[in-house]
Amino acid sequence: MTTTVPAKAEVRQSSPGTADGPRRRPGRIRRIGLPYLLLLPALLLELLVHLVPMVIGVLMSFKELTQFYIRDWTTAPWNGIDNYRMSVDFNAPVGEALLHSFLVTLAFTLLSVGLCWLIGTAAAIYMQDNFRGRGLLRALFLVPYALPVYTAVITWVFMFQHDNGLVNHVLHDQLGITDKPSFWLIGDNSFIALLTVSVWKGWPFAFLIVMAGLQNIPKELYEAAALDGAGMWQQIRRITLPSLSPVNQVLVLVLFLWTFNDFNTPYVLFGKTAPQAGDLISVHIYQASFVTWNFGAGSAMSVLLLLFLLVVTGVYLVATSRGRRTKHA
Amino acid sequence: MAPPRSFLWSRRIFLTLLTGFVLVPVYVMVSSSLKPLADVSGQFRWLPSGLTIRPYIDIWSTVPLARYFVNSLIVAGAATVCSVVIAVFAAYAVSRYNFRGKRVFTVTVLSTQMFPGILFLLPLFLIYVNIGNATGIALFGSRGGLILTYLTFSLPFSIWMLIGYFDSVPRDLDEAALVDGCGPLGALFRVVVPAAIPGIVAVAVYAFMTAWGEVLFASVMTNDTTRTLAVGLQGYSTLNDVYWNQIMAASLVVSVPVVAGFLLLQRYLVAGLTAGAVK
């Protein structure tokens, strides 16, 4: 970095003839207005695709918005907090189903994020130093992440088929672990199926981020530890893992939010109506809105989901408090 | 220092198991795409009874795959270009200038990252339908509408990552360019953008991949002519027969461009993530 600056200065001196009057110093108005001008496209789009829909979404959640009002949603009658009351009334069918879906999603997300982190971190640490075939293995490990979600999930759907799938063939026909072929995409097994697919697709992201984080750990730390007689395992426990903690804070939060909001995986795996055990909240809200045509209730559920995520993220950021956002704020 | 035996052994075992876990679905996809229909309809077999490229020929006529392909290409391509260009300007402003509202802007962008897609789907759906009814502009079901909605995912991520990346480009460089007589935009395009190419490529790859793989908005916001691959692929499951060999063949055809592109450019993505997300 220090060498590039003098180099630039030289270039500057060697070309004094390029001065072209007024463009050299932007006027005061331009200097003040410029950042806003640069932000304008982003602001307009953020407004259009995020803020306006959010405001409308909140408004919708206070309306009785059924299929009769879709042509012009503004004419739908207000019903106050009825949608919310219905969503959180855990003794009635709608609220009970929502609570169940929420709990399934929470359990699924915690397990999936935990496994993705564990596998990704282990793989990144094991592949930190060079060995034969490392490059090939690394490329291979990124394939699940690079595959479009639907092609990856469709392949798993095929593997989970009752009669002609690989999973039953291996577990029942070849290994004899299950005494009869199981159903994986309906019933309680669907949770396992969902988790497997989610981890398969998700761990390479943790792998990528942790690998990137490993590059930032100074080699001197390991050298010093080695001089002090620390073995490989001790170095991993005492240096590698603690040094990764800022990376992990971002990684775990991002993984949590993505997994919690995941729609693509359950939707391709199960279709519009998921089995109870795999009824993730995104699909649940989608179903409440587009299958039973109650957009008001769907919106209220979305807002509740958002509030939950805001609280979780807020608590998480305060708890870890060294989040990267302070840098720009 | 040579790693101890325990480390080497556990590494061997772990990496072997993991490779198996990763490879099995890939193998299933490839091998099933070359099997005759009878092989994929009956009990699963690891080795095909005979190899055929028939599925690769049939995929184009069972469903209009070429049309879906073109639709996906247009939508994902346009969404990528839009979000990269817009994000470059925005990230440059945030990275290099102090201005009122900067904090609000960054916090808003960061927080929209965590919003569930379903939150935007319902209102955007209604907005598009209503705009269509009021003005006759068909956003709903059009590629334009889909491109716009895809920016909900890619734009916040792109801005967020590029801010981090631009920050890692030394300020002295573009200040020198300013002194040399470049305008701020000149400094951006001649100095900051070239220095941040890895980050920009990373953002583009990410934006393209999310748009190419998105299912939720594509299934609600498209019609017969604008359908993308994500939805179109479901057409291979007819009531009588599920053409699993064709589904796998089509999945491969759809995946190869993105996977190849990703593997070629993953170096940049890793570099971009290091600068943007990790630091």
Coordinates of C-alpha atoms in Angstrom, one line a residue:
Chain A
M1 CA 0.0 0.0 0.0
T2 CA 2.8 2.4 0.9
T3 CA 4.5 1.9 -2.4
T4 CA 1.5 2.7 -4.6
V5 CA 1.1 6.2 -3.2
P6 CA 4.5 7.6 -4.3
A7 CA 3.9 5.9 -7.7
K8 CA 0.7 7.8 -8.1
A9 CA 2.3 11.0 -7.1
E10 CA 4.9 10.6 -9.8
V11 CA 2.3 10.0 -12.4
R12 CA 0.7 13.2 -11.3
Q13 CA 3.9 15.2 -11.6
S14 CA 4.7 13.8 -15.0
S15 CA 1.5 14.9 -16.6
P16 CA 0.9 18.5 -15.6
G17 CA -0.6 19.4 -18.9
T18 CA -3.9 17.6 -18.3
A19 CA -5.4 20.4 -16.2
D20 CA -8.8 21.4 -17.6
G21 CA -10.1 24.3 -15.7
P22 CA -13.4 24.1 -13.9
R23 CA -13.6 20.3 -13.7
R24 CA -10.7 20.1 -11.4
R25 CA -12.5 21.2 -8.4
P26 CA -16.1 20.3 -8.1
G27 CA -18.3 23.1 -6.9
R28 CA -19.7 23.2 -3.4
I29 CA -23.2 22.2 -4.4
R30 CA -21.9 19.3 -6.4
R31 CA -19.8 18.1 -3.5
I32 CA -22.7 18.1 -1.2
G33 CA -25.2 16.8 -3.7
L34 CA -23.1 14.2 -5.2
P35 CA -23.5 11.4 -2.6
Y36 CA -27.3 11.8 -2.8
L37 CA -27.1 11.7 -6.6
L38 CA -25.1 8.5 -6.4
L39 CA -27.6 7.1 -4.0
L40 CA -30.6 8.1 -5.9
P41 CA -31.1 5.0 -8.0
A42 CA -30.6 2.8 -5.0
L43 CA -32.9 4.9 -2.9
L44 CA -35.7 4.9 -5.6
L45 CA -35.4 1.1 -5.9
E46 CA -35.3 0.5 -2.2
L47 CA -38.3 2.7 -1.9
L48 CA -40.1 0.7 -4.7
V49 CA -39.2 -2.8 -3.8
H50 CA -38.8 -2.6 0.0
L51 CA -40.3 0.4 1.7
V52 CA -43.6 0.8 -0.2
P53 CA -44.3 -2.9 -0.1
M54 CA -43.6 -3.0 3.6
V55 CA -45.9 -0.1 4.3
I56 CA -48.6 -1.7 2.2
G57 CA -47.9 -5.1 3.9
V58 CA -48.5 -3.5 7.3
L59 CA -51.7 -1.8 6.0
M60 CA -52.9 -5.1 4.5
S61 CA -52.5 -6.9 7.8
F62 CA -55.2 -4.7 9.3
K63 CA -57.6 -5.5 6.5
E64 CA -60.0 -8.3 5.7
L65 CA -58.3 -9.0 2.4
T66 CA -59.8 -12.0 0.7
Q67 CA -59.9 -12.9 -3.0
F68 CA -62.9 -10.6 -3.6
Y69 CA -60.7 -7.6 -3.0
I70 CA -57.6 -8.5 -4.9
R71 CA -58.6 -6.3 -7.9
D72 CA -58.3 -3.3 -5.7
W73 CA -57.0 -4.0 -2.3
T74 CA -57.7 -0.5 -0.9
T75 CA -61.4 -1.2 -0.9
A76 CA -61.1 -4.1 1.5
P77 CA -62.7 -3.4 4.8
W78 CA -60.7 -2.7 7.9
N79 CA -60.8 -5.2 10.6
G80 CA -58.4 -3.8 13.1
I81 CA -56.2 -6.3 14.8
D82 CA -58.4 -9.2 14.0
N83 CA -55.8 -10.8 11.8
Y84 CA -53.2 -10.5 14.5
R85 CA -55.6 -11.8 17.2
M86 CA -56.4 -14.8 15.0
S87 CA -52.7 -15.5 14.3
V88 CA -51.8 -15.5 18.0
D89 CA -54.9 -17.3 19.3
F90 CA -53.1 -20.6 19.9
N91 CA -56.3 -22.3 21.0
A92 CA -58.0 -21.8 17.6
P93 CA -57.0 -23.7 14.4
V94 CA -55.2 -20.8 12.6
G95 CA -53.1 -19.8 15.6
E96 CA -52.3 -23.3 16.7
A97 CA -51.1 -24.2 13.2
L98 CA -49.0 -21.0 13.1
L99 CA -47.4 -21.7 16.4
H100 CA -46.7 -25.3 15.4
S101 CA -45.1 -24.1 12.1
F102 CA -43.0 -21.5 14.1
L103 CA -41.7 -24.1 16.4
V104 CA -40.9 -26.5 13.6
T105 CA -39.1 -23.7 11.8
L106 CA -37.1 -22.8 14.9
A107 CA -36.0 -26.3 15.6
F108 CA -35.2 -26.8 11.9
T109 CA -33.2 -23.6 11.7
L110 CA -31.2 -24.2 14.9
L111 CA -30.3 -27.7 13.8
S112 CA -29.5 -26.8 10.3
V113 CA -27.4 -23.7 11.2
G114 CA -25.5 -25.8 13.8
L115 CA -24.7 -28.6 11.5
C116 CA -23.8 -26.3 8.6
W117 CA -21.4 -24.4 10.9
L118 CA -19.9 -27.5 12.3
I119 CA -19.3 -29.2 9.0
G120 CA -18.2 -26.0 7.2
T121 CA -15.8 -25.1 10.0
A122 CA -14.3 -28.6 10.3
A123 CA -13.9 -28.8 6.5
A124 CA -12.2 -25.4 6.3
I125 CA -9.8 -26.2 9.2
Y126 CA -8.9 -29.6 7.8
M127 CA -8.3 -28.1 4.4
Q128 CA -6.2 -25.2 5.7
D129 CA -2.8 -26.6 4.7
N130 CA -2.0 -27.9 1.4
F131 CA -2.3 -31.6 0.5
R132 CA -2.7 -33.5 -2.7
G133 CA -6.1 -33.1 -4.3
R134 CA -7.0 -30.1 -2.1
G135 CA -8.0 -27.9 -5.0
L136 CA -10.2 -30.5 -6.6
L137 CA -11.9 -31.3 -3.3
R138 CA -12.5 -27.6 -2.6
A139 CA -14.2 -27.1 -6.0
L140 CA -16.3 -30.2 -5.4
F141 CA -17.4 -29.0 -2.0
L142 CA -18.7 -25.8 -3.6
V143 CA -20.9 -27.6 -6.0
P144 CA -24.0 -27.9 -3.7
Y145 CA -23.8 -24.2 -3.1
A146 CA -23.5 -23.3 -6.7
L147 CA -26.3 -25.6 -7.9
P148 CA -29.6 -23.8 -8.4
V149 CA -31.8 -24.6 -5.4
Y150 CA -34.6 -26.3 -7.4
T151 CA -32.3 -28.6 -9.3
A152 CA -30.6 -29.6 -6.1
V153 CA -33.8 -30.1 -4.2
I154 CA -35.5 -32.0 -7.1
T155 CA -32.6 -34.4 -7.1
W156 CA -33.2 -35.0 -3.4
V157 CA -36.9 -35.5 -4.1
F158 CA -36.0 -38.2 -6.5
M159 CA -33.7 -39.8 -4.0
F160 CA -36.4 -39.7 -1.3
Q161 CA -39.0 -41.4 -3.5
H162 CA -40.7 -44.3 -1.8
D163 CA -40.5 -46.9 -4.6
N164 CA -37.6 -45.8 -6.8
G165 CA -35.5 -43.7 -4.6
L166 CA -31.9 -44.2 -3.6
V167 CA -32.4 -43.6 0.1
N168 CA -34.9 -46.5 0.6
H169 CA -32.8 -48.7 -1.7
V170 CA -29.7 -48.1 0.5
L171 CA -31.4 -48.2 3.9
H172 CA -33.8 -51.0 3.2
D173 CA -32.6 -53.2 0.3
Q174 CA -28.9 -52.9 0.8
L175 CA -28.2 -52.2 4.5
G176 CA -31.4 -53.5 5.9
I177 CA -31.5 -50.7 8.5
T178 CA -35.2 -50.1 8.0
D179 CA -37.5 -53.1 7.9
K180 CA -39.7 -51.6 5.2
P181 CA -39.3 -48.8 2.8
S182 CA -40.1 -45.5 4.5
F183 CA -42.0 -42.4 3.3
W184 CA -39.7 -39.4 3.5
L185 CA -41.7 -36.6 2.0
I186 CA -44.8 -37.1 4.1
G187 CA -45.2 -37.8 7.8
D188 CA -42.6 -37.3 10.5
N189 CA -39.6 -38.3 8.4
S190 CA -40.1 -35.1 6.3
F191 CA -38.3 -33.2 9.0
I192 CA -35.2 -35.4 8.5
A193 CA -35.5 -35.1 4.8
L194 CA -35.8 -31.3 5.0
L195 CA -32.8 -31.0 7.4
T196 CA -30.6 -33.3 5.2
V197 CA -31.3 -31.2 2.1
S198 CA -30.8 -27.9 3.9
V199 CA -27.5 -29.0 5.4
W200 CA -26.3 -30.5 2.1
K201 CA -27.1 -27.2 0.3
G202 CA -26.0 -24.8 3.1
W203 CA -22.8 -26.0 4.7
P204 CA -20.5 -24.9 1.8
F205 CA -21.5 -21.3 2.5
A206 CA -20.1 -21.7 6.1
F207 CA -17.1 -23.4 4.5
L208 CA -16.5 -20.5 2.2
I209 CA -16.8 -17.9 4.9
V210 CA -14.6 -19.7 7.4
M211 CA -12.0 -20.3 4.8
A212 CA -12.0 -16.6 4.1
G213 CA -11.7 -16.0 7.9
L214 CA -8.8 -18.4 8.3
Q215 CA -6.8 -16.3 5.8
N216 CA -6.9 -13.4 8.2
I217 CA -5.2 -15.2 11.1
P218 CA -1.6 -14.2 11.2
K219 CA 0.9 -17.1 10.7
E220 CA 3.0 -15.7 13.5
L221 CA 0.4 -16.8 16.1
Y222 CA 0.8 -20.4 15.0
E223 CA 4.6 -20.1 14.9
A224 CA 4.7 -18.7 18.4
A225 CA 2.4 -21.4 19.7
A226 CA 4.5 -24.1 18.0
L227 CA 7.6 -22.7 19.7
D228 CA 5.8 -22.9 23.0
G229 CA 5.1 -26.5 22.3
A230 CA 1.4 -26.4 21.5
G231 CA 0.3 -29.3 19.3
M232 CA -1.9 -29.1 16.3
W233 CA -5.1 -29.7 18.2
Q234 CA -4.2 -27.2 20.8
Q235 CA -3.5 -24.6 18.2
I236 CA -6.9 -25.2 16.6
R237 CA -8.6 -24.9 20.0
R238 CA -6.6 -22.0 21.3
I239 CA -5.8 -20.0 18.2
T240 CA -8.0 -20.9 15.2
L241 CA -11.4 -21.1 16.9
P242 CA -11.1 -18.0 19.0
S243 CA -9.7 -16.0 16.1
L244 CA -12.7 -17.0 14.0
S245 CA -15.2 -15.6 16.5
P246 CA -15.9 -12.3 14.7
V247 CA -16.4 -14.2 11.5
N248 CA -18.7 -16.6 13.2
Q249 CA -20.8 -13.9 14.6
V250 CA -21.7 -12.6 11.1
L251 CA -21.8 -16.1 9.6
V252 CA -24.2 -17.5 12.2
L253 CA -26.6 -14.5 12.0
V254 CA -26.7 -14.6 8.2
L255 CA -27.2 -18.4 8.2
F256 CA -29.9 -18.1 10.8
L257 CA -31.8 -15.5 8.8
W258 CA -31.5 -17.2 5.5
T259 CA -32.5 -20.6 6.9
F260 CA -35.4 -19.2 8.9
N261 CA -36.8 -17.4 5.9
D262 CA -36.0 -20.2 3.4
F263 CA -38.9 -20.8 1.1
N264 CA -37.3 -22.5 -1.9
T265 CA -36.2 -25.7 -0.2
P266 CA -39.5 -26.7 1.5
Y267 CA -41.5 -25.6 -1.5
V268 CA -39.7 -27.6 -4.0
L269 CA -39.4 -30.6 -1.6
F270 CA -43.0 -30.7 -0.5
G271 CA -45.1 -28.5 -2.8
K272 CA -47.7 -26.0 -1.8
T273 CA -48.8 -27.9 1.2
A274 CA -46.0 -29.2 3.4
P275 CA -46.5 -32.1 5.8
Q276 CA -46.9 -31.0 9.5
A277 CA -43.4 -32.0 10.5
G278 CA -41.8 -30.0 7.7
D279 CA -44.2 -27.1 7.7
L280 CA -41.7 -24.2 7.6
I281 CA -43.1 -20.7 8.2
S282 CA -42.5 -19.2 4.8
V283 CA -44.5 -21.9 3.1
H284 CA -47.1 -21.8 5.8
I285 CA -47.7 -18.1 5.2
Y286 CA -47.6 -18.6 1.5
Q287 CA -50.3 -21.3 1.9
A288 CA -52.4 -19.1 4.1
S289 CA -52.2 -16.3 1.5
F290 CA -52.3 -17.9 -1.9
V291 CA -54.0 -21.3 -1.3
T292 CA -56.7 -20.2 1.2
W293 CA -56.7 -16.7 -0.3
N294 CA -56.5 -14.7 2.9
F295 CA -53.9 -12.0 2.3
G296 CA -54.8 -10.1 5.4
A297 CA -54.0 -13.0 7.6
G298 CA -50.9 -13.8 5.6
S299 CA -49.7 -10.2 6.0
A300 CA -50.3 -10.2 9.7
M301 CA -48.2 -13.4 10.0
S302 CA -45.4 -11.9 7.9
V303 CA -45.3 -8.9 10.1
L304 CA -45.2 -11.1 13.2
L305 CA -42.4 -13.1 11.6
L306 CA -40.5 -9.9 10.9
L307 CA -40.9 -8.6 14.4
F308 CA -39.6 -11.9 15.8
L309 CA -36.5 -11.7 13.4
L310 CA -35.9 -8.0 14.4
V311 CA -35.9 -8.9 18.1
V312 CA -33.7 -11.9 17.6
T313 CA -31.2 -9.9 15.5
G314 CA -31.3 -7.0 17.9
V315 CA -30.6 -9.2 20.9
Y316 CA -27.9 -11.1 18.9
L317 CA -26.1 -7.9 17.8
V318 CA -26.2 -6.5 21.3
A319 CA -25.0 -9.7 22.8
T320 CA -22.1 -10.0 20.4
S321 CA -21.8 -6.2 20.2
R322 CA -18.7 -6.2 18.1
G323 CA -20.7 -6.6 15.0
R324 CA -19.3 -5.0 11.8
R325 CA -22.0 -2.5 11.4
T326 CA -20.5 -0.1 13.9
K327 CA -17.8 0.5 11.3
H328 CA -20.0 2.5 9.0
A329 CA -22.7 3.7 11.3
Chain B
M1 CA 5.5 -28.6 11.2
A2 CA 4.1 -32.0 10.3
P3 CA 0.5 -32.6 11.5
P4 CA 0.1 -35.4 14.1
R5 CA -1.3 -38.7 13.1
S6 CA -4.6 -38.2 14.9
F7 CA -5.1 -35.1 12.8
L8 CA -4.3 -36.8 9.6
W9 CA -6.6 -39.8 10.3
S10 CA -9.5 -37.7 11.4
R11 CA -9.1 -35.6 8.4
R12 CA -9.1 -38.6 6.1
I13 CA -12.2 -40.0 7.6
F14 CA -14.0 -36.7 7.8
L15 CA -13.2 -35.6 4.2
T16 CA -14.1 -39.0 2.8
L17 CA -17.5 -39.1 4.4
L18 CA -18.1 -35.5 3.4
T19 CA -17.1 -36.2 -0.2
G20 CA -19.6 -39.1 -0.3
F21 CA -22.4 -36.9 1.1
V22 CA -21.7 -34.2 -1.5
L23 CA -21.1 -36.5 -4.4
V24 CA -24.1 -39.0 -4.1
P25 CA -26.8 -36.5 -5.3
V26 CA -24.4 -35.3 -8.0
Y27 CA -23.9 -38.9 -9.1
V28 CA -27.6 -39.6 -9.0
M29 CA -28.3 -36.5 -11.2
V30 CA -25.7 -37.4 -13.8
S31 CA -26.3 -41.2 -13.9
S32 CA -30.1 -40.9 -13.9
S33 CA -30.0 -38.5 -16.8
L34 CA -28.4 -41.2 -18.9
K35 CA -30.8 -44.0 -18.0
P36 CA -33.8 -45.3 -19.9
L37 CA -37.1 -44.5 -18.4
A38 CA -37.6 -48.1 -17.1
D39 CA -34.5 -47.7 -15.0
V40 CA -35.7 -44.7 -13.1
S41 CA -39.3 -45.9 -12.7
G42 CA -38.5 -49.1 -11.0
Q43 CA -36.3 -49.8 -8.0
F44 CA -33.2 -47.6 -7.8
R45 CA -30.1 -49.0 -9.4
W46 CA -26.6 -47.6 -9.0
L47 CA -25.6 -48.7 -12.4
P48 CA -27.8 -48.1 -15.4
S49 CA -28.9 -51.1 -17.5
G50 CA -28.0 -49.2 -20.6
L51 CA -26.8 -45.7 -21.4
T52 CA -28.9 -43.4 -23.5
I53 CA -28.9 -39.8 -24.4
R54 CA -32.6 -39.9 -25.2
P55 CA -33.5 -37.8 -22.2
Y56 CA -31.3 -35.0 -23.4
I57 CA -33.2 -34.9 -26.7
D58 CA -36.6 -35.3 -25.2
I59 CA -36.3 -32.6 -22.6
W60 CA -36.7 -29.9 -25.2
S61 CA -40.0 -31.2 -26.5
T62 CA -41.7 -32.4 -23.3
V63 CA -41.8 -28.9 -21.9
P64 CA -40.7 -25.7 -23.8
L65 CA -37.3 -25.8 -22.0
A66 CA -35.6 -23.4 -24.4
R67 CA -38.2 -20.7 -23.7
Y68 CA -37.8 -21.1 -20.0
F69 CA -34.1 -21.0 -20.5
V70 CA -34.2 -17.7 -22.4
N71 CA -36.6 -16.2 -19.8
S72 CA -34.3 -17.2 -16.9
L73 CA -31.3 -15.8 -18.8
I74 CA -33.1 -12.5 -19.5
V75 CA -34.4 -12.1 -16.0
A76 CA -31.3 -13.2 -14.1
G77 CA -29.0 -11.2 -16.5
A78 CA -31.0 -8.0 -16.2
A79 CA -31.4 -8.3 -12.4
T80 CA -27.6 -8.8 -12.1
V81 CA -26.7 -5.8 -14.3
C82 CA -29.2 -3.5 -12.5
S83 CA -28.2 -4.5 -9.0
V84 CA -24.4 -4.3 -9.7
V85 CA -24.6 -0.9 -11.4
I86 CA -26.9 0.6 -8.8
A87 CA -24.9 -0.9 -5.9
V88 CA -21.6 0.4 -7.3
F89 CA -22.9 4.0 -7.1
A90 CA -24.5 3.6 -3.7
A91 CA -21.6 1.8 -2.2
Y92 CA -19.2 4.4 -3.5
A93 CA -21.2 7.2 -1.9
V94 CA -21.3 5.4 1.4
S95 CA -17.7 4.4 1.3
R96 CA -16.2 7.8 0.3
Y97 CA -18.6 10.5 1.5
N98 CA -20.0 11.7 4.7
F99 CA -23.5 12.9 4.4
R100 CA -26.7 13.3 6.4
G101 CA -28.8 10.2 6.4
K102 CA -25.9 7.8 5.8
R103 CA -26.5 5.9 9.0
V104 CA -30.2 5.5 8.2
F105 CA -29.4 4.3 4.7
T106 CA -26.8 1.7 5.8
V107 CA -28.9 0.4 8.6
T108 CA -32.0 0.2 6.3
V109 CA -30.0 -1.7 3.7
L110 CA -28.5 -4.0 6.2
S111 CA -31.8 -4.8 7.8
T112 CA -33.7 -5.5 4.6
Q113 CA -31.3 -8.4 4.3
M114 CA -33.1 -10.2 6.9
F115 CA -36.6 -9.6 5.8
P116 CA -38.4 -12.8 4.7
G117 CA -39.2 -12.8 0.9
I118 CA -42.8 -13.7 1.7
L119 CA -43.2 -10.2 3.4
F120 CA -42.6 -8.5 0.0
L121 CA -44.3 -11.1 -2.1
L122 CA -47.9 -10.3 -1.0
P123 CA -47.7 -6.5 -1.3
L124 CA -45.7 -6.6 -4.6
F125 CA -48.2 -9.1 -6.0
L126 CA -51.1 -6.7 -5.1
I127 CA -49.1 -3.6 -6.3
Y128 CA -48.5 -5.2 -9.7
V129 CA -52.1 -6.4 -10.1
N130 CA -53.4 -2.9 -9.2
I131 CA -50.9 -1.1 -11.4
G132 CA -51.9 -3.4 -14.2
N133 CA -55.6 -2.7 -13.6
A134 CA -55.1 1.0 -13.3
T135 CA -52.7 1.7 -16.1
G136 CA -52.7 -1.4 -18.3
I137 CA -48.9 -1.8 -17.8
A138 CA -48.6 -5.5 -17.2
L139 CA -46.0 -5.8 -14.4
F140 CA -47.7 -8.9 -13.1
G141 CA -46.6 -11.9 -15.2
S142 CA -44.0 -9.9 -17.1
R143 CA -40.3 -10.3 -17.0
G144 CA -39.9 -6.6 -16.0
G145 CA -41.9 -7.2 -12.9
L146 CA -39.8 -10.2 -12.0
I147 CA -36.6 -8.4 -12.5
L148 CA -37.7 -5.7 -10.2
T149 CA -38.7 -8.1 -7.5
Y150 CA -35.3 -9.9 -7.8
L151 CA -33.7 -6.7 -6.8
T152 CA -35.2 -7.2 -3.4
F153 CA -32.7 -10.0 -2.7
S154 CA -29.7 -8.9 -4.7
L155 CA -29.6 -5.2 -4.1
P156 CA -29.1 -5.1 -0.3
F157 CA -26.5 -7.8 -0.4
S158 CA -24.7 -6.2 -3.3
I159 CA -24.6 -2.8 -1.6
W160 CA -23.5 -4.3 1.7
M161 CA -20.7 -6.3 0.2
L162 CA -19.4 -3.5 -2.1
I163 CA -19.2 -1.0 0.8
G164 CA -16.9 -3.4 2.6
Y165 CA -15.0 -3.9 -0.6
F166 CA -14.6 -0.3 -1.6
D167 CA -13.4 0.4 2.0
S168 CA -10.5 -1.9 1.4
V169 CA -9.4 0.1 -1.7
P170 CA -7.0 2.7 -0.3
R171 CA -8.5 6.2 -0.3
D172 CA -5.2 7.7 -1.4
L173 CA -5.7 6.1 -4.8
D174 CA -8.9 7.9 -5.7
E175 CA -7.8 11.0 -4.0
A176 CA -4.8 11.0 -6.2
A177 CA -7.1 10.6 -9.2
L178 CA -9.2 13.5 -8.0
V179 CA -6.1 15.7 -7.7
D180 CA -5.1 14.5 -11.2
G181 CA -8.2 16.1 -12.6
C182 CA -10.7 13.2 -12.6
G183 CA -14.1 14.0 -11.5
P184 CA -15.6 11.9 -8.7
L185 CA -17.2 9.6 -11.3
G186 CA -13.9 9.4 -13.1
A187 CA -12.2 8.4 -9.9
L188 CA -14.9 5.8 -9.3
F189 CA -14.6 4.2 -12.8
R190 CA -10.9 4.6 -13.4
V191 CA -9.6 3.8 -9.9
V192 CA -12.1 2.4 -7.4
V193 CA -14.0 0.0 -9.8
P194 CA -10.9 -1.5 -11.4
A195 CA -9.3 -2.0 -7.9
A196 CA -12.5 -3.6 -6.7
I197 CA -13.1 -5.9 -9.6
P198 CA -13.0 -9.1 -7.5
G199 CA -15.7 -7.7 -5.2
I200 CA -17.9 -6.6 -8.2
V201 CA -17.5 -10.0 -9.9
A202 CA -18.4 -11.7 -6.6
V203 CA -21.5 -9.5 -6.3
A204 CA -22.5 -10.2 -9.9
V205 CA -22.1 -14.0 -9.4
Y206 CA -24.1 -13.9 -6.3
A207 CA -26.9 -11.8 -7.8
F208 CA -27.1 -14.1 -10.9
M209 CA -27.2 -17.2 -8.8
T210 CA -30.0 -16.0 -6.6
A211 CA -32.1 -14.9 -9.5
W212 CA -31.4 -18.1 -11.4
G213 CA -32.4 -20.2 -8.5
E214 CA -35.4 -18.3 -7.1
V215 CA -38.6 -20.1 -6.9
L216 CA -41.1 -18.2 -4.8
F217 CA -41.6 -15.0 -6.8
A218 CA -41.1 -16.9 -10.1
S219 CA -44.0 -19.2 -9.3
V220 CA -46.4 -16.4 -8.4
M221 CA -45.4 -13.7 -10.8
T222 CA -45.0 -15.5 -14.1
N223 CA -47.4 -16.8 -16.7
D224 CA -47.0 -19.3 -19.6
T225 CA -44.8 -17.1 -21.7
T226 CA -42.6 -15.6 -19.0
R227 CA -42.1 -18.7 -16.9
T228 CA -38.6 -19.3 -15.7
L229 CA -36.7 -22.6 -15.3
A230 CA -37.4 -22.7 -11.6
V231 CA -41.1 -23.2 -12.3
G232 CA -40.9 -24.7 -15.7
L233 CA -38.9 -27.7 -14.6
Q234 CA -42.0 -28.9 -12.6
G235 CA -43.6 -29.6 -16.0
Y236 CA -41.8 -33.0 -16.4
S237 CA -44.0 -34.6 -13.8
T238 CA -47.1 -35.6 -15.6
L239 CA -49.9 -37.5 -14.0
N240 CA -49.2 -40.8 -15.5
D241 CA -45.4 -40.9 -15.6
V242 CA -42.8 -38.9 -13.8
Y243 CA -39.9 -38.6 -16.3
W244 CA -37.2 -38.7 -13.7
N245 CA -34.5 -39.3 -16.3
Q246 CA -35.6 -36.2 -18.2
I247 CA -36.0 -34.2 -15.0
M248 CA -32.4 -35.0 -14.1
A249 CA -31.2 -34.3 -17.6
A250 CA -32.9 -30.9 -17.6
S251 CA -31.6 -30.2 -14.1
L252 CA -28.1 -30.8 -15.3
V253 CA -28.5 -28.6 -18.4
V254 CA -29.8 -25.9 -16.2
S255 CA -27.1 -26.3 -13.6
V256 CA -24.0 -26.6 -15.7
P257 CA -23.8 -22.9 -16.8
V258 CA -24.1 -21.6 -13.2
V259 CA -21.9 -24.2 -11.6
A260 CA -19.2 -23.8 -14.2
G261 CA -19.4 -20.0 -13.9
F262 CA -19.3 -20.2 -10.2
L263 CA -16.3 -22.5 -10.1
L264 CA -14.5 -20.3 -12.5
L265 CA -15.2 -17.2 -10.5
Q266 CA -15.2 -18.6 -7.0
R267 CA -11.8 -17.2 -6.4
Y268 CA -13.3 -13.7 -6.7
L269 CA -16.3 -14.7 -4.6
V270 CA -14.0 -15.8 -1.8
A271 CA -12.0 -12.6 -2.1
G272 CA -15.1 -10.6 -2.1
L273 CA -16.5 -12.3 0.9
T274 CA -13.2 -11.8 2.7
A275 CA -13.3 -8.1 2.2
G276 CA -17.1 -7.5 2.4
A277 CA -18.5 -9.9 4.9
V278 CA -15.7 -10.9 7.1
K279 CA -13.7 -7.8 7.9

